[in-house]
mmCIF file of C-alpha atoms in Angstrom:
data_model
loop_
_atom_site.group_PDB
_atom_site.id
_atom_site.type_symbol
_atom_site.label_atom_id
_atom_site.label_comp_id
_atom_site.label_asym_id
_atom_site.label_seq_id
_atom_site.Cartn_x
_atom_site.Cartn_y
_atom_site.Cartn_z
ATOM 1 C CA UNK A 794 15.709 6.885 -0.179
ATOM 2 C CA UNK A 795 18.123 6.249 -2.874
ATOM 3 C CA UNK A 796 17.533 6.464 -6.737
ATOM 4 C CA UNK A 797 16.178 2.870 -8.192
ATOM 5 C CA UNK A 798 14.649 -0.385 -6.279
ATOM 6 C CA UNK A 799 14.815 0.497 -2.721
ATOM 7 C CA UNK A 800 16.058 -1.960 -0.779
ATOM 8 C CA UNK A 801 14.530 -4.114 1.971
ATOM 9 C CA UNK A 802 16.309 -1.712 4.691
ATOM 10 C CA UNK A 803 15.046 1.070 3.258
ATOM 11 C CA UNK A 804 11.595 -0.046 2.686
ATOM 12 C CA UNK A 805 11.523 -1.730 6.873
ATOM 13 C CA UNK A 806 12.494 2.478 7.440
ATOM 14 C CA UNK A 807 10.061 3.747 5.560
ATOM 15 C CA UNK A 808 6.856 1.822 7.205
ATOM 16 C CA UNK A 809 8.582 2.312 11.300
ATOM 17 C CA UNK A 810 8.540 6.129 9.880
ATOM 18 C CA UNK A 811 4.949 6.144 8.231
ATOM 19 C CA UNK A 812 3.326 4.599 11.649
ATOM 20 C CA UNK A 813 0.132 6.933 12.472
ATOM 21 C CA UNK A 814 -0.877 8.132 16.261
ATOM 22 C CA UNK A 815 -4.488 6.906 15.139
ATOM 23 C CA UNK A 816 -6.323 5.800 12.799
ATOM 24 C CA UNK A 817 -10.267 6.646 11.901
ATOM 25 C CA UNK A 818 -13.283 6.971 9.739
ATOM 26 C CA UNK A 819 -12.022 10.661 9.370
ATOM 27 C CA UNK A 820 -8.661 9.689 8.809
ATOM 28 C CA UNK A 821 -9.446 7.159 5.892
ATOM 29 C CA UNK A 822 -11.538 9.851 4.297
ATOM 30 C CA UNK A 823 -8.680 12.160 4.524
ATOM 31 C CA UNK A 824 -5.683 9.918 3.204
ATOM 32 C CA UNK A 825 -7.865 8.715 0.621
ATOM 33 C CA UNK A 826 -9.159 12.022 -0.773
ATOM 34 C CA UNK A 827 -5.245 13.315 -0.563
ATOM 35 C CA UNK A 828 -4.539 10.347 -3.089
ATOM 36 C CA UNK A 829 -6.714 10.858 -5.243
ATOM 37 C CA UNK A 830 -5.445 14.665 -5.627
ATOM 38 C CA UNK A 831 -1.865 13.284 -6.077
ATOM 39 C CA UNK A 832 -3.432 10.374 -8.172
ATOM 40 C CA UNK A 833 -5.581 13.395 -10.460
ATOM 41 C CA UNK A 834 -2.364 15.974 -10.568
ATOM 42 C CA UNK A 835 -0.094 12.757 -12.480
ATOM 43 C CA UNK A 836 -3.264 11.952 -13.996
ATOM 44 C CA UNK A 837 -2.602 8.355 -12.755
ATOM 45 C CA UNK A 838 -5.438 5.416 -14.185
ATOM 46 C CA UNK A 839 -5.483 4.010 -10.344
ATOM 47 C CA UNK A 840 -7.983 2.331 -7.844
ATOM 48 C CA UNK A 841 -7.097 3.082 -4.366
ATOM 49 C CA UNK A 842 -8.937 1.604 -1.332
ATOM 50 C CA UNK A 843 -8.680 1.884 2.402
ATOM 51 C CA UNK A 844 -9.424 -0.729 4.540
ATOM 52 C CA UNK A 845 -9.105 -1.222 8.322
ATOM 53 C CA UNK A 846 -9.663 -4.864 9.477
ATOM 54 C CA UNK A 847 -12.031 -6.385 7.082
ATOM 55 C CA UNK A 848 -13.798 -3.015 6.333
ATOM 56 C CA UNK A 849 -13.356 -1.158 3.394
ATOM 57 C CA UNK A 850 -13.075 2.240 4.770
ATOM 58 C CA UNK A 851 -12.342 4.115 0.835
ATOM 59 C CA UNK A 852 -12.336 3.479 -2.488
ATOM 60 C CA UNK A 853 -11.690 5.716 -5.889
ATOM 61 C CA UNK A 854 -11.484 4.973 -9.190
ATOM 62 C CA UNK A 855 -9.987 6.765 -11.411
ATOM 63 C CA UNK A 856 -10.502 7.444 -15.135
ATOM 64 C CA UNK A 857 -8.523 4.777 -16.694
ATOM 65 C CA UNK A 858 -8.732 2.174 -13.838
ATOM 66 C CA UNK A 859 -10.626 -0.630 -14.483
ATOM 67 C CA UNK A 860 -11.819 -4.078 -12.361
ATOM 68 C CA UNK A 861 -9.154 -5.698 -12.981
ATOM 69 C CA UNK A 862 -6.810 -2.846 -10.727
ATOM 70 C CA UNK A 863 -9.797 -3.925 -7.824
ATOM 71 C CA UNK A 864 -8.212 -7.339 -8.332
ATOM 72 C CA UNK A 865 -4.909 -6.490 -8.436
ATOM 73 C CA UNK A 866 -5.944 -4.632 -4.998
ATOM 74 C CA UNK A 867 -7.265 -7.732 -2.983
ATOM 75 C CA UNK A 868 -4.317 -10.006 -4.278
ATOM 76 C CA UNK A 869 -1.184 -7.188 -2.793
ATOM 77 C CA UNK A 870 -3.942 -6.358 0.397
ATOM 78 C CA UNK A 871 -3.747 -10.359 0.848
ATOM 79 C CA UNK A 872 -0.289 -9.751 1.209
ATOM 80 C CA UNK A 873 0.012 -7.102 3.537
ATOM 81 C CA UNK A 874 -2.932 -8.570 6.128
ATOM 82 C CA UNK A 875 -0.640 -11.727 5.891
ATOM 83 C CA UNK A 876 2.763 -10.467 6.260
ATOM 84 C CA UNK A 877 2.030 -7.146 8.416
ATOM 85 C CA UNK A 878 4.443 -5.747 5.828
ATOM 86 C CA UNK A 879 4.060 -3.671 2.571
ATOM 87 C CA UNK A 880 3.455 -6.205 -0.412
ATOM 88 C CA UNK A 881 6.611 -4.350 -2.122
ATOM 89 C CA UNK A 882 8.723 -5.206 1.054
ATOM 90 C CA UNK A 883 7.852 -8.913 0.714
ATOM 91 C CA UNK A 884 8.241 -9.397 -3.186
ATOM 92 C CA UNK A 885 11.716 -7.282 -2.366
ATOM 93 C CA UNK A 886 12.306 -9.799 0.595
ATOM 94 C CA UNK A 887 11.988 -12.821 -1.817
ATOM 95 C CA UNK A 888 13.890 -11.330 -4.812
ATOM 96 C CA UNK A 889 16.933 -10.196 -2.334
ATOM 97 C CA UNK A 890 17.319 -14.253 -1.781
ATOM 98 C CA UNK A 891 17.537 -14.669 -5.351
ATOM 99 C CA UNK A 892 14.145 -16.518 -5.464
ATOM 100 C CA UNK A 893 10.372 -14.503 -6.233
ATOM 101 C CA UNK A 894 7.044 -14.737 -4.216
ATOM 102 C CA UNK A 895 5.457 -16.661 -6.757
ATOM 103 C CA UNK A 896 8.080 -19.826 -6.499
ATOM 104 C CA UNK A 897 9.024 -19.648 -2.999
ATOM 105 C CA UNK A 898 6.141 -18.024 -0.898
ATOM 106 C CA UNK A 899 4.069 -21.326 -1.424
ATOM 107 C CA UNK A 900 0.645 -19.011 -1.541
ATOM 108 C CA UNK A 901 -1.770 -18.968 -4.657
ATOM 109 C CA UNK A 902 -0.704 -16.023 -7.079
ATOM 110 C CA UNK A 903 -4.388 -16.130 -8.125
ATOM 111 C CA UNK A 904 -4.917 -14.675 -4.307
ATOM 112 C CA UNK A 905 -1.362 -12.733 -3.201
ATOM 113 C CA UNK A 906 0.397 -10.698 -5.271
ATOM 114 C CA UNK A 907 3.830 -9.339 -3.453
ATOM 115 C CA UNK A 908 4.076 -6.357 -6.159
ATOM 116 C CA UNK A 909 4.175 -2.674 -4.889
ATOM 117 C CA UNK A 910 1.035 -0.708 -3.682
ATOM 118 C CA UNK A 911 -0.226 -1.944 -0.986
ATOM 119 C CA UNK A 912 0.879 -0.482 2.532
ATOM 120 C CA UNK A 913 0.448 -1.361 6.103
ATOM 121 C CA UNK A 914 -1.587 0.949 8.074
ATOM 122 C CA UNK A 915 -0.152 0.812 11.689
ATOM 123 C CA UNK A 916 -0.805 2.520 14.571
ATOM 124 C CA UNK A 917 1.305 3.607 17.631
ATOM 125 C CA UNK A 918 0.267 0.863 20.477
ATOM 126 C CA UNK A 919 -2.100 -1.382 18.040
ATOM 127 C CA UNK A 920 0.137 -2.542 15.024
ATOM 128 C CA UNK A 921 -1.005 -3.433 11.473
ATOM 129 C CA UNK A 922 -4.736 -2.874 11.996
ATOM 130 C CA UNK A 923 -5.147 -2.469 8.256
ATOM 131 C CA UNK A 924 -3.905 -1.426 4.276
ATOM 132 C CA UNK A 925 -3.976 1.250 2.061
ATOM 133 C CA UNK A 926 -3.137 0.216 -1.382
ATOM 134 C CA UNK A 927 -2.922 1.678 -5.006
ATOM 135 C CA UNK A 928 -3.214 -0.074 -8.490
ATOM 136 C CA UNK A 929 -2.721 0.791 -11.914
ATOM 137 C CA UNK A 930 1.101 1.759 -12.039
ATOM 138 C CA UNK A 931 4.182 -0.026 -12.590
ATOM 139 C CA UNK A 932 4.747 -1.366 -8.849
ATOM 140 C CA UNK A 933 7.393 1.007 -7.912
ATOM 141 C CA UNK A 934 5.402 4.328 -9.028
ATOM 142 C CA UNK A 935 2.261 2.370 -7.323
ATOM 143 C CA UNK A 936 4.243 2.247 -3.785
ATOM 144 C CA UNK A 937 6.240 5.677 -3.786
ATOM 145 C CA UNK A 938 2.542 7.014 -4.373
ATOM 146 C CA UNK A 939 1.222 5.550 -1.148
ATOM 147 C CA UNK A 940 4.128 6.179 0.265
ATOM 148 C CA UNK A 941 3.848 9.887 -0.650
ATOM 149 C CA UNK A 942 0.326 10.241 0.335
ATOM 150 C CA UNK A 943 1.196 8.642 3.616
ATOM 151 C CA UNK A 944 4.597 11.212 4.557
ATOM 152 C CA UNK A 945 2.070 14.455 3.802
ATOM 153 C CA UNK A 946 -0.998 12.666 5.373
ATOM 154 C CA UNK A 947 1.396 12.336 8.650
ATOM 155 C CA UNK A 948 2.954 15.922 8.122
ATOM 156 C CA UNK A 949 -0.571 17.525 8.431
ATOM 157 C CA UNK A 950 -1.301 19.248 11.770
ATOM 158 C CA UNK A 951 -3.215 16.228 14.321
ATOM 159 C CA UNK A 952 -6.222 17.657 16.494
#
């Protein structure tokens, strides 16, 4: 990925390159303890949940997070369950036609928020069958650390 705002290209590569074989109870345990190691080692203030269909399969917070990340959570989830896209590929979608999600999407910004950290989960076969999704970052540093988590979580050896 180049240096700066990535742009929609890049970020459609990054999620066809980040889709998982599978995706389980052990698996949400493991990509969620593995960001909140990266999350501790920055010392990042961040929430992070896990959710697969309407379950919430993890969730962390850190010191320094506070409810108001857990909101910022549900809003850029809301995005991803409607798009099927990361929330930082739509908002990037929307600027890239000169416009923003708030004035053109035609969705309450009370409920979506297209601003970096949330992430399709997909699944070889299935699709989006859920979100993994950081807050308490600026947006970019909130999506490259999903992003992260997600290229060492699909680097580890599969059983």
């Amino acid at each position: 990925m180049s240096t700066g705002t990535p742009t929609v290209s890049e970020l459609i590569a990054q999620e066809r390159r980040l889709t998982l074989p599978r995706f389980g109870y052990d698996d949400a345990y493991a990509l969620g303890g593995l960001l909140v190691e990266l999350a501790r080692e920055r010392h990042a203030p961040v929430a992070i949940d896990i959710r697969r269909g309407g379950q919430q399969m993890f969730h962390a917070a850190l010191p320094g997070s506070s409810a108001d990340n857990d909101a910022w959570i549900d809003r850029k989830r809301r995005v991803v369950e409607r798009y099927g896209e990361s929330s930082y590929l739509v908002g990037t979608r929307f600027r890239a036609k000169g416009t923003t999600f708030e004035q053109s999407s035609r969705l309450d910004p009370d409920t979506y928020a297209a601003h970096g950290g949330s992430f399709p989960i997909a699944v070889e076969g299935a699709g989006v069958i859920g979100s993994v999704t950081v807050s308490g970052l600026p947006q970019a540093e909130d999506h490259a650390l999903v992003v992260r988590a997600l290229e060492q979580f699909t680097a580890r050896p599969q059983n």
